[in-house]
Short mmCIF file of C-alpha atoms in Angstrom, two decimals:
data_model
loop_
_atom_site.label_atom_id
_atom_site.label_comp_id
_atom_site.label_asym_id
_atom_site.label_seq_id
_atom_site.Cartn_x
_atom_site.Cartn_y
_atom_site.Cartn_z
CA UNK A 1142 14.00 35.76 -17.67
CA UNK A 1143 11.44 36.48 -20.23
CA UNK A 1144 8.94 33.91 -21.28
CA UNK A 1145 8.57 33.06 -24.96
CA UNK A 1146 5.50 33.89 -26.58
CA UNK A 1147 4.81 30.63 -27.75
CA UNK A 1148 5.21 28.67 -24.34
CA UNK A 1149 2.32 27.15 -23.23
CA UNK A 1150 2.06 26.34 -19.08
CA UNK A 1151 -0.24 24.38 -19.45
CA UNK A 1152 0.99 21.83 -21.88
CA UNK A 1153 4.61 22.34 -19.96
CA UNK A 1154 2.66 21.68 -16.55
CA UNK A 1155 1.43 18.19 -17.79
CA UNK A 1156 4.62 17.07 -19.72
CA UNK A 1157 6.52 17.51 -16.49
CA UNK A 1158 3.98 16.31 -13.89
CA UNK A 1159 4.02 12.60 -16.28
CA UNK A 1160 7.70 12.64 -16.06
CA UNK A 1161 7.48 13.02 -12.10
CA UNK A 1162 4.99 10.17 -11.80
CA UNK A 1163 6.72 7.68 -14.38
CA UNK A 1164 10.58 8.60 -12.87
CA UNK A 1165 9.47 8.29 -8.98
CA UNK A 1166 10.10 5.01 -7.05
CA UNK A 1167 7.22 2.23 -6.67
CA UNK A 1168 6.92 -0.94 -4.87
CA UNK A 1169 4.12 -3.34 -6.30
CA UNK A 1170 2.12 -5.14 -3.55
CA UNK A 1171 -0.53 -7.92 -4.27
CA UNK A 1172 -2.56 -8.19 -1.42
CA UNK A 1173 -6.13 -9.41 -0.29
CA UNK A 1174 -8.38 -7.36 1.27
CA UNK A 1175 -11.64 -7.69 3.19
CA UNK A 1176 -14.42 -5.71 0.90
CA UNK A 1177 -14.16 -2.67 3.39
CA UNK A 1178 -10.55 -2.23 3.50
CA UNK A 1179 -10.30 -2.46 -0.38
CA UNK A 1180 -12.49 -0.01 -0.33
CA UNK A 1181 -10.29 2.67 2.08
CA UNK A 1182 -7.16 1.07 0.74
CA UNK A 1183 -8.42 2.28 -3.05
CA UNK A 1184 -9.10 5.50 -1.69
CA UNK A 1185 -5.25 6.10 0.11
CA UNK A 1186 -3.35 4.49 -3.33
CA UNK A 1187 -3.22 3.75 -6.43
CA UNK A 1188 -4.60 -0.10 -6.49
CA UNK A 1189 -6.28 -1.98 -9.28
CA UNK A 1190 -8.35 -5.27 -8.49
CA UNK A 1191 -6.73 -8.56 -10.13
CA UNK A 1192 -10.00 -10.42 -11.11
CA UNK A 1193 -11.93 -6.99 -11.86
CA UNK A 1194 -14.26 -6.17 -8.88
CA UNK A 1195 -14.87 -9.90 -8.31
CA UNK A 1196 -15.12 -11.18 -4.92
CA UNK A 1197 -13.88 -14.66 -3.72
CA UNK A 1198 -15.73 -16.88 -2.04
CA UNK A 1199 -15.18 -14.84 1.61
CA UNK A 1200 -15.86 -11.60 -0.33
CA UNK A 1201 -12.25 -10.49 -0.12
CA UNK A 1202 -11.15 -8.74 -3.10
CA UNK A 1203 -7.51 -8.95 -4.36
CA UNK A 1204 -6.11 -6.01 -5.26
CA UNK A 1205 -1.96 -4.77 -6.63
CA UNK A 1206 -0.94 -1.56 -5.27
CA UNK A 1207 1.03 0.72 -5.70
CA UNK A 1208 3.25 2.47 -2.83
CA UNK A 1209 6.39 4.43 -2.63
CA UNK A 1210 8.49 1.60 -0.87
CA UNK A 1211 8.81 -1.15 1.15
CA UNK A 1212 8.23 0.80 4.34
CA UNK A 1213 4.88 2.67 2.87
CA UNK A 1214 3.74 -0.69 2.21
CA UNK A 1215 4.32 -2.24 5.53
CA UNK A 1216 3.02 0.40 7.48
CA UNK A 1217 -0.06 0.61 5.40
CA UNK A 1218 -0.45 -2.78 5.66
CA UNK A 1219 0.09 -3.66 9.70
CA UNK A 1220 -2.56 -0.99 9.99
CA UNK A 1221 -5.15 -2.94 8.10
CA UNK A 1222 -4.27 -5.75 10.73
CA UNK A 1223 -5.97 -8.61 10.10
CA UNK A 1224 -8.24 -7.42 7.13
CA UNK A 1225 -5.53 -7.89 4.90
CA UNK A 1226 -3.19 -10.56 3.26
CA UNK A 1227 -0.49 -10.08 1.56
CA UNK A 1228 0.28 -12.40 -1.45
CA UNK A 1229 3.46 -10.82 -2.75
CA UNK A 1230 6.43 -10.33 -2.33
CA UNK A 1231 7.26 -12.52 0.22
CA UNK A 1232 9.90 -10.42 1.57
CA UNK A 1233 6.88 -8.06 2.79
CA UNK A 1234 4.66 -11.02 3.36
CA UNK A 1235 7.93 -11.72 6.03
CA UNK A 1236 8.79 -9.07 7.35
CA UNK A 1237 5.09 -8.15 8.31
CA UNK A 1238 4.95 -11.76 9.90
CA UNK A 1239 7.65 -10.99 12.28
CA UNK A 1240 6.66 -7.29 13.20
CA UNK A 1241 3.47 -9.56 14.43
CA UNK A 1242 5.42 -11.87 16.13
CA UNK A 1243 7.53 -9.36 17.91
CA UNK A 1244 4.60 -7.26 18.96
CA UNK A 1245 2.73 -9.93 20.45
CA UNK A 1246 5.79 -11.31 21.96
CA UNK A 1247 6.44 -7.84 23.98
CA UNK A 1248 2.66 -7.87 24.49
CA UNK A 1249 3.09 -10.63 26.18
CA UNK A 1250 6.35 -10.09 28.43
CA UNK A 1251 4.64 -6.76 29.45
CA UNK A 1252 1.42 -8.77 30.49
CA UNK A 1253 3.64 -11.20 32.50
CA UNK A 1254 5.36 -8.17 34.06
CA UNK A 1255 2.23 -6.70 34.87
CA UNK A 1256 2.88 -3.98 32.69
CA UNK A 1257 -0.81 -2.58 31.80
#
């Protein structure tokens, strides 16, 4: 197929690279960070402080990001461990609760087994 004279790549590259990134999935997370992992979380996804860069009183910044899904999110999130907080939604505030719970629960049957 020929290409028409007039067609500019460029201009055609742009167009459908913003369609991509306004059609593709996202799952908002509001979540507070220590100073540190705001700062790697910023650098992994797109995340925009609430209150500007203001800290709170701790110095933990609160940040909404932006990730695929639900399951970017939590994964992300557990891995922060206890440098981060998650506001909202409370379905991934939950569900990252009881990962928690059940990991510390089989951390502690293996101890009791004597499992090291």
């Amino acid at each position: 197929a020929e290409r028409p004279v007039d067609f500019d790549l460029a201009a055609y590259w742009k167009s459908s690279t913003d369609k991509f990134n306004e059609s593709r999935p996202r799952y908002s997370v509001t979540v507070r960070l220590e100073p540190r992992a705001a700062k790697d979380l910023m650098h992994w996804r797109k995340a925009k402080p609430i209150a500007g860069d203001i800290a709170d009183p701790q110095g933990w910044i609160t940040l909404r990001v932006e990730f695929d899904d639900e399951e970017q999110a939590c994964f992300l999130v557990q891995g922060l461990g206890m440098r981060a907080q998650v506001i909202e939604p409370a379905v991934l505030r939950e569900r990252i609760a009881a990962t928690a719970a059940a990991v510390a629960a089989r951390m502690r049957d293996q101890s009791a087994a004597g499992i090291e």
